[in-house]
Tab-separated table of C-alpha atoms in Angstrom:
chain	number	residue	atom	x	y	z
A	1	UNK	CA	-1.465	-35.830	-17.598
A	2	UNK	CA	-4.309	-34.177	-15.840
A	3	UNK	CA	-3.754	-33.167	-12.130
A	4	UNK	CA	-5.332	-33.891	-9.080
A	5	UNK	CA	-6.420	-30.657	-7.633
A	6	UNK	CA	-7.855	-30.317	-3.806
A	7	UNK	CA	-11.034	-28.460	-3.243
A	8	UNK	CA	-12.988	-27.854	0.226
A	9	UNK	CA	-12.108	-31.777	1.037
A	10	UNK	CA	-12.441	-33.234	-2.424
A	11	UNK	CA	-9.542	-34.437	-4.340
A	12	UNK	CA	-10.689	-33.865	-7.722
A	13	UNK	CA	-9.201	-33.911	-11.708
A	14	UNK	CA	-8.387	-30.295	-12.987
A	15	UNK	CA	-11.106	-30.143	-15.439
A	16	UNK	CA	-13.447	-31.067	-12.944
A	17	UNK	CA	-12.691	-28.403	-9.936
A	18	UNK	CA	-14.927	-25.843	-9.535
A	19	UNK	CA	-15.331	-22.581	-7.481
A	20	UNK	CA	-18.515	-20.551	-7.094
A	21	UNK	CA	-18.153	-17.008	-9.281
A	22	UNK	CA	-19.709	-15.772	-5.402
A	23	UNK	CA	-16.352	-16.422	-3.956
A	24	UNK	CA	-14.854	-13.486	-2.292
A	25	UNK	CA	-11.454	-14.245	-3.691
A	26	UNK	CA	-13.043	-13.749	-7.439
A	27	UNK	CA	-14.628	-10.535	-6.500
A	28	UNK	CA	-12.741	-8.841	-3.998
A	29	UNK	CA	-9.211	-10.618	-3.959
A	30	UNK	CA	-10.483	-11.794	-0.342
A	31	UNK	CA	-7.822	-14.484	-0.143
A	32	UNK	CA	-4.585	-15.416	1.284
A	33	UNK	CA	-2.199	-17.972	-0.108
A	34	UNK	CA	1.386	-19.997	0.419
A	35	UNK	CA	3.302	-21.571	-1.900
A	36	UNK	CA	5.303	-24.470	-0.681
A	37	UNK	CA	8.333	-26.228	-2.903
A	38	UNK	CA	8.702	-29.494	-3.406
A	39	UNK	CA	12.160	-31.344	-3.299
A	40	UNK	CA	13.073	-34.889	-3.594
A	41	UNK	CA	9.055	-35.235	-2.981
A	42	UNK	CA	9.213	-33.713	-0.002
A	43	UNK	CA	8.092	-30.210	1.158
A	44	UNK	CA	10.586	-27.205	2.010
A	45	UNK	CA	9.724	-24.953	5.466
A	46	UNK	CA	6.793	-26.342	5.706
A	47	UNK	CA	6.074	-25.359	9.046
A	48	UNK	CA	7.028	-21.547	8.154
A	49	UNK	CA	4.752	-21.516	5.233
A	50	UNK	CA	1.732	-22.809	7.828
A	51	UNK	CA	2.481	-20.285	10.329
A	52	UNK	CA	2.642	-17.563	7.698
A	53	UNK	CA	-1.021	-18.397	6.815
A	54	UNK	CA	-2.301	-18.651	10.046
A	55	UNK	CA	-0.820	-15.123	10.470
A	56	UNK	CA	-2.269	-13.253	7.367
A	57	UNK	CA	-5.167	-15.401	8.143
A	58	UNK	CA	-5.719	-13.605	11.763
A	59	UNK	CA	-4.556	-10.398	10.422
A	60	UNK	CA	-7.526	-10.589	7.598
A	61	UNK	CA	-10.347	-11.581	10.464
A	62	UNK	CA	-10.853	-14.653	8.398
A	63	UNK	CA	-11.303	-18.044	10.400
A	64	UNK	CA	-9.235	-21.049	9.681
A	65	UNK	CA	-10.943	-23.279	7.564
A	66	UNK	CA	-11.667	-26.512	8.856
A	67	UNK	CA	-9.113	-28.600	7.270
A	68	UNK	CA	-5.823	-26.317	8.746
A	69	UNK	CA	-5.009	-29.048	10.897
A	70	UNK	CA	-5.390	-31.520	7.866
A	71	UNK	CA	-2.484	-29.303	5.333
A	72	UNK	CA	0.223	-31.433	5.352
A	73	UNK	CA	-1.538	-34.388	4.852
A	74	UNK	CA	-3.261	-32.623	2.078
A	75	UNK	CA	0.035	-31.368	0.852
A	76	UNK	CA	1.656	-34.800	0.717
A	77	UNK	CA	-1.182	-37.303	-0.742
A	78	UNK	CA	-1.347	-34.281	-3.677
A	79	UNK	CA	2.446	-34.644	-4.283
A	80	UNK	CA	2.327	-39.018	-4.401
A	81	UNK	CA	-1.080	-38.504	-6.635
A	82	UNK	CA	0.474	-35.879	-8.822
A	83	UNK	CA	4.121	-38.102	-8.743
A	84	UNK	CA	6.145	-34.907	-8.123
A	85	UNK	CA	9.470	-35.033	-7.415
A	86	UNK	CA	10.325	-31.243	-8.091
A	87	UNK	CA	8.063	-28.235	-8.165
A	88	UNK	CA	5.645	-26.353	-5.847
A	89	UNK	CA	2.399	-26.569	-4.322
A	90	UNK	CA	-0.049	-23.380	-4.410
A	91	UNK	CA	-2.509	-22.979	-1.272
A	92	UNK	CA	-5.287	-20.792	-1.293
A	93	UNK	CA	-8.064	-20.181	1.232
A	94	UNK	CA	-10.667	-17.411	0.856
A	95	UNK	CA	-13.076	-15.747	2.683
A	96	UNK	CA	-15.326	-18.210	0.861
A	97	UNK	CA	-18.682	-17.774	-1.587
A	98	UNK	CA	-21.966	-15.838	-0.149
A	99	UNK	CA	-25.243	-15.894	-2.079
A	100	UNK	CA	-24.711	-12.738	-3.769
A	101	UNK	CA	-22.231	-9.732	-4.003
A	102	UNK	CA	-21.370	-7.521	-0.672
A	103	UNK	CA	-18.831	-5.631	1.031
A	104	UNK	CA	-19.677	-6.624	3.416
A	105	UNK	CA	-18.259	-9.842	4.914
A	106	UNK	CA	-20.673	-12.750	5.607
A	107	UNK	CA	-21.160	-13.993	8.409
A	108	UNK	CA	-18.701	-16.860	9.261
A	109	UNK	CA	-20.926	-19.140	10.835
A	110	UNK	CA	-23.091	-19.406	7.884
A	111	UNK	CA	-20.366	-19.001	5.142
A	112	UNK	CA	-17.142	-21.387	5.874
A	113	UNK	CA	-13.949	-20.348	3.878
A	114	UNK	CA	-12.438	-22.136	0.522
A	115	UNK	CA	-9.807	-24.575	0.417
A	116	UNK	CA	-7.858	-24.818	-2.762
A	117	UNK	CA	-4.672	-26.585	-3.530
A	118	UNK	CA	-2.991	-27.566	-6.442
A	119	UNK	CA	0.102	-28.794	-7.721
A	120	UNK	CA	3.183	-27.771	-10.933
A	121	UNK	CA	5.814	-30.168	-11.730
A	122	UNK	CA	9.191	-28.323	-11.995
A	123	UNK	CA	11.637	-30.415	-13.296
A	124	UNK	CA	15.116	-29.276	-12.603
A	125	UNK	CA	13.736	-26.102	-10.325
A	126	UNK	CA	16.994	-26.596	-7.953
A	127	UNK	CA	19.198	-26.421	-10.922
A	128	UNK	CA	17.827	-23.744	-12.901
A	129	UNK	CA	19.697	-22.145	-15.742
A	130	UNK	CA	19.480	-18.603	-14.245
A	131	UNK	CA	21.050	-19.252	-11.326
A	132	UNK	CA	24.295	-19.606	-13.022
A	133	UNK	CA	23.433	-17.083	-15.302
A	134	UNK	CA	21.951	-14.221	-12.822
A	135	UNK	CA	18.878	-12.448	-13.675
A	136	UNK	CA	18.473	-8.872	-14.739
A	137	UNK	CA	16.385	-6.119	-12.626
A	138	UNK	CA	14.638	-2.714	-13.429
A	139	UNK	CA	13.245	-0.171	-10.822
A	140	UNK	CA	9.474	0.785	-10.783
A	141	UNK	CA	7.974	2.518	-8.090
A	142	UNK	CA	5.834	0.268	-5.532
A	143	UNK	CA	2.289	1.647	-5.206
A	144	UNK	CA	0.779	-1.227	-3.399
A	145	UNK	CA	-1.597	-1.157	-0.840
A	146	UNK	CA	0.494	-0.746	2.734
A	147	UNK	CA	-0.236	-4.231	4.338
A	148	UNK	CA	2.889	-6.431	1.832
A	149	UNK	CA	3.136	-8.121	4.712
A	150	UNK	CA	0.040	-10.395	4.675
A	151	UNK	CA	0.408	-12.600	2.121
A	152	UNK	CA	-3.115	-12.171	0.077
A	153	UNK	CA	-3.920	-12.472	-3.419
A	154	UNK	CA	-3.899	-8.943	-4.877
A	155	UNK	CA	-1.182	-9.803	-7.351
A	156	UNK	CA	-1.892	-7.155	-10.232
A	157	UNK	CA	0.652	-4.614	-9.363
A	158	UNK	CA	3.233	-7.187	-9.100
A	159	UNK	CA	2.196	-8.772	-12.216
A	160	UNK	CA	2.579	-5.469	-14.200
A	161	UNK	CA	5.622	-5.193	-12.644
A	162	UNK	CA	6.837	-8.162	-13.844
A	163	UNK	CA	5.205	-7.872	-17.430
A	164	UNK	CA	7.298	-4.021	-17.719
A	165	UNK	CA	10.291	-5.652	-16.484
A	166	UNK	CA	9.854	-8.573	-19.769
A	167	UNK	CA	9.149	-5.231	-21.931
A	168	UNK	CA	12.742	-3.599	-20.881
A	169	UNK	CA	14.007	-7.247	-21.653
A	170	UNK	CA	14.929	-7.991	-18.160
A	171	UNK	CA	13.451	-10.592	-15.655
A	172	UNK	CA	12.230	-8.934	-12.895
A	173	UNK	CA	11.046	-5.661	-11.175
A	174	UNK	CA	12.142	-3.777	-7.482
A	175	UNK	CA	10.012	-2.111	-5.681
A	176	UNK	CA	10.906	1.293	-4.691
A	177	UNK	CA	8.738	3.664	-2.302
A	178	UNK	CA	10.241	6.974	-0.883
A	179	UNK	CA	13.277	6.307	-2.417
A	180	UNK	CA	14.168	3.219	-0.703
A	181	UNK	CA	13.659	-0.518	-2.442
A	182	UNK	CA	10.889	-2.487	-0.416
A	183	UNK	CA	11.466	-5.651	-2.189
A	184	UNK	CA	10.781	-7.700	-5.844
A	185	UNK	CA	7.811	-8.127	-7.274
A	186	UNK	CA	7.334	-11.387	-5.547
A	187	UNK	CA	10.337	-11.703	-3.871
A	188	UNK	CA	12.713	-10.085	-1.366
A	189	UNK	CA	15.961	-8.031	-2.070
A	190	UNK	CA	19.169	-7.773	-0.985
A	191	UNK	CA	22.851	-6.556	-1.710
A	192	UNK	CA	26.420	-8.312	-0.544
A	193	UNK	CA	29.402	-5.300	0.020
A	194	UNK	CA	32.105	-6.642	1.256
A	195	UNK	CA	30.786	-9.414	3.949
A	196	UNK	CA	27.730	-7.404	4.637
A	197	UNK	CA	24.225	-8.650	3.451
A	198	UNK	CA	21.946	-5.637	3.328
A	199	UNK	CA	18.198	-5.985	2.937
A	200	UNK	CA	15.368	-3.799	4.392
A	201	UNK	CA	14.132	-4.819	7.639
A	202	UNK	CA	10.702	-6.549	8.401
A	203	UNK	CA	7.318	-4.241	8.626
A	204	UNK	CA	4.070	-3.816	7.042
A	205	UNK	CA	5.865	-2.754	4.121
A	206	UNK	CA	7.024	-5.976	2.346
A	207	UNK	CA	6.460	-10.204	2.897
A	208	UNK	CA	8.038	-11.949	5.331
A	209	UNK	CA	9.958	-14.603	3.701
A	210	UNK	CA	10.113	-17.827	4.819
A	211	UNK	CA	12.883	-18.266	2.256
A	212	UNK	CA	14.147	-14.722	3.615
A	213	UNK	CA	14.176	-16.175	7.557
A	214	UNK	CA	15.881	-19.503	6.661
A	215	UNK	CA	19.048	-17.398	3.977
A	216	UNK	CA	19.595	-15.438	7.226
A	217	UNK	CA	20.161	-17.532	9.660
A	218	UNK	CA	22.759	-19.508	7.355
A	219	UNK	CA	24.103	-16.258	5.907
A	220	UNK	CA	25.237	-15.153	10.437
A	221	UNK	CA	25.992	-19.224	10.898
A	222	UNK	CA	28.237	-18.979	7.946
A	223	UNK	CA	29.870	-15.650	9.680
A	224	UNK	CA	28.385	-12.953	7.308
A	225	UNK	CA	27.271	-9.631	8.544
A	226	UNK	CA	23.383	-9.210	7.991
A	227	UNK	CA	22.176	-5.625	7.978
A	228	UNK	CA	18.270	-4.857	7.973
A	229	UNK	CA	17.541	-1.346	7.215
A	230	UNK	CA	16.048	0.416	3.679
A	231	UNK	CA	18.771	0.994	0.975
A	232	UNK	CA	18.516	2.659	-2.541
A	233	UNK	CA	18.925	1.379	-6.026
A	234	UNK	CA	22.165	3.638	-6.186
A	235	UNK	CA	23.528	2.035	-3.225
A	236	UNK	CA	22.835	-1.765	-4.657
A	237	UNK	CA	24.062	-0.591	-7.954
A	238	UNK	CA	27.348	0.137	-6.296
A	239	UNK	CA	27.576	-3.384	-4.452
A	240	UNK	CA	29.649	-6.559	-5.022
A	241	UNK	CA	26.574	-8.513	-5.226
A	242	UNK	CA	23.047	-9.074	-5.448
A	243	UNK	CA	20.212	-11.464	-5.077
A	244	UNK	CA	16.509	-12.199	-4.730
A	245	UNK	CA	15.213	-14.746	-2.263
A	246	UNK	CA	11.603	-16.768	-2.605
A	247	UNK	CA	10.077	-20.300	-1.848
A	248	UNK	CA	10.918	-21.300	-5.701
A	249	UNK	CA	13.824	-19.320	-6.783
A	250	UNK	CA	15.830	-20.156	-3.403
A	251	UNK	CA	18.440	-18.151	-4.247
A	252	UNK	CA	18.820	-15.588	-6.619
A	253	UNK	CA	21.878	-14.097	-8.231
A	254	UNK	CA	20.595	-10.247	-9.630
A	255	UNK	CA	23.669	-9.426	-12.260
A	256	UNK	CA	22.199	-6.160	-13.680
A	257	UNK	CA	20.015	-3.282	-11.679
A	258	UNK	CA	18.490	-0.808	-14.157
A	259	UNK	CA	20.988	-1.198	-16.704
A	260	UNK	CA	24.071	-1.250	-14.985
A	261	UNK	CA	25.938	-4.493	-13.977
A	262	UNK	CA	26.275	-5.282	-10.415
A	263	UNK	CA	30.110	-6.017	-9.403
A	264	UNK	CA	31.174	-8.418	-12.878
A	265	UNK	CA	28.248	-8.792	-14.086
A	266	UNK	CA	28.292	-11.873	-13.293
A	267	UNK	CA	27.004	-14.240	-10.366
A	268	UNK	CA	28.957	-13.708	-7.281
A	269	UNK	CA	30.531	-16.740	-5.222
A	270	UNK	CA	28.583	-15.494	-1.653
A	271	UNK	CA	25.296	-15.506	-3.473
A	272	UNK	CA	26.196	-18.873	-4.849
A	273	UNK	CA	27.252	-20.208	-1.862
A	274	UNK	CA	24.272	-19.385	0.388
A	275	UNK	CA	22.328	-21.074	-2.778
A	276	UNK	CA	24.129	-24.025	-2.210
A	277	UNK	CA	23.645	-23.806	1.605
A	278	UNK	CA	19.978	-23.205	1.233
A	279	UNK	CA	19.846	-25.946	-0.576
A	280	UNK	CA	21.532	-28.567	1.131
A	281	UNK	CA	20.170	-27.997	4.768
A	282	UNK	CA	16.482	-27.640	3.385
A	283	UNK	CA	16.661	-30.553	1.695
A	284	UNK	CA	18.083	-31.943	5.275
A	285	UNK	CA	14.722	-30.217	6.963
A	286	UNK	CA	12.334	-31.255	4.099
A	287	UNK	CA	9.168	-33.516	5.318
């Protein structure tokens, strides 16, 4: 079945989108994105996604494009076209196309930023396989640019991460900068010890998580100890438990950290549980 895509206020097939090869997200990854999960058709923290954009939008100097106000509309008529019950929805809005190539940026009164959306149908993406399984992590050391926290499109570090984490035959990759783990490769970290959740605090140096914000809150309502400060792959290795939040994994088990099994080697019952929590009270939330 060929999707219906959104671009700059057309809803359009797949095959038939198209973007200049001027755009400023092509040339100089001059774009900022959100990806928003779907549930039971409806959207997950929403409203934290949209505020997240607005942010790295502001932080980038790039104006809102003239649809912002329109999103969740957009969001919603591209999840009943697209009949999706579970998966995500990727937004992207650049800096938009000038006449030629510059480092300049153009002028934004003469060059208006582009709006693309589009959907992926994830059957069975709240009941995945790995969650009762755990995934497996290896170490690389994060040379990203310094500003993780604005939410753009330079993806090609992670994705090498990600691609030398499939080559050691594990799922994913950690970050690690100064000798303390930032976060995943497109994801954030943590550890459980005891009733402590420990996971590096909020700064320029990694995302901030909507999914992070929301696991939290639940993790103190449910009457866990939440500690934000940096921590070391030793120091995870050595913990009960660990997991990886992010708008489409939820909530993560991580079983194995650089070869070495974390607590059982198996998924704990907190990470499970604030999976299940997650769950449950964002389905409650979803519009």
């Amino acid at each position: 079945m060929t999707r219906t895509v959104y671009v700059n206020g057309d809803y359009l097939p797949e095959t038939e989108a198209k973007v200049s090869i001027f755009d400023r997200a092509f040339l100089m990854a001059d774009g900022v994105y959100e990806v928003t999960s779907v549930l039971g058709g409806k959207l997950i923290d929403f409203d934290g996604h949209i505020k997240r954009l607005e942010r790295s939008l502001n932080e980038l100097d790039m104006p809102k494009p003239e649809a912002f106000d329109d999103l969740l509309d957009i969001h919603r008529k591209l999840v009943e076209i697209n009949e999706i019950d579970e998966g995500m929805i990727y937004l992207q809005v650049t800096r938009g196309a000038a006449s030629d190539r510059d480092f300049v940026f153009p002028d934004p009164e003469e060059v208006k930023p582009t709006v693309v959306l589009f959907t992926q149908n994830k059957p069975g993406l709240a009941d995945s396989p790995a969650a009762k399984t755990g995934i497996k992590v290896i170490s690389i050391e994060d040379v990203r640019w310094g500003r993780r926290d604005i939410k753009t499109t330079q993806l090609l570090y992670p994705s090498m991460g990600k691609m030398m984490a499939k080559k050691a035959g594990c799922d994913d990759a950690w970050l690690v900068e100064d000798g303390f783990v930032t976060e995943g490769t497109s994801n954030n970290a943590y550890f459980i010890k005891g009733n402590k959740i420990v996971t590096r605090a909020l700064s320029t140096d990694i995302l901030h998580g909507i999914t992070r914000a929301a696991v939290l809150r639940f993790a103190r309502e449910a009457q866990m100890e939440v500690e934000e400060r940096n921590f070391t792959i030793e120091e995870a290795q050595g913990a009960d438990e660990a997991f990886i939040t992010s708008a489409s994994t939820f909530v993560m088990p991580v079983v194995e950290i650089d070869g070495k099994a974390i607590g059982d080697g198996v998924p704990g019952t907190r990470a499970a549980r604030l999976r299940e929590i997650y769950l449950d009270e964002s389905r409650k939330a979803a519009i």
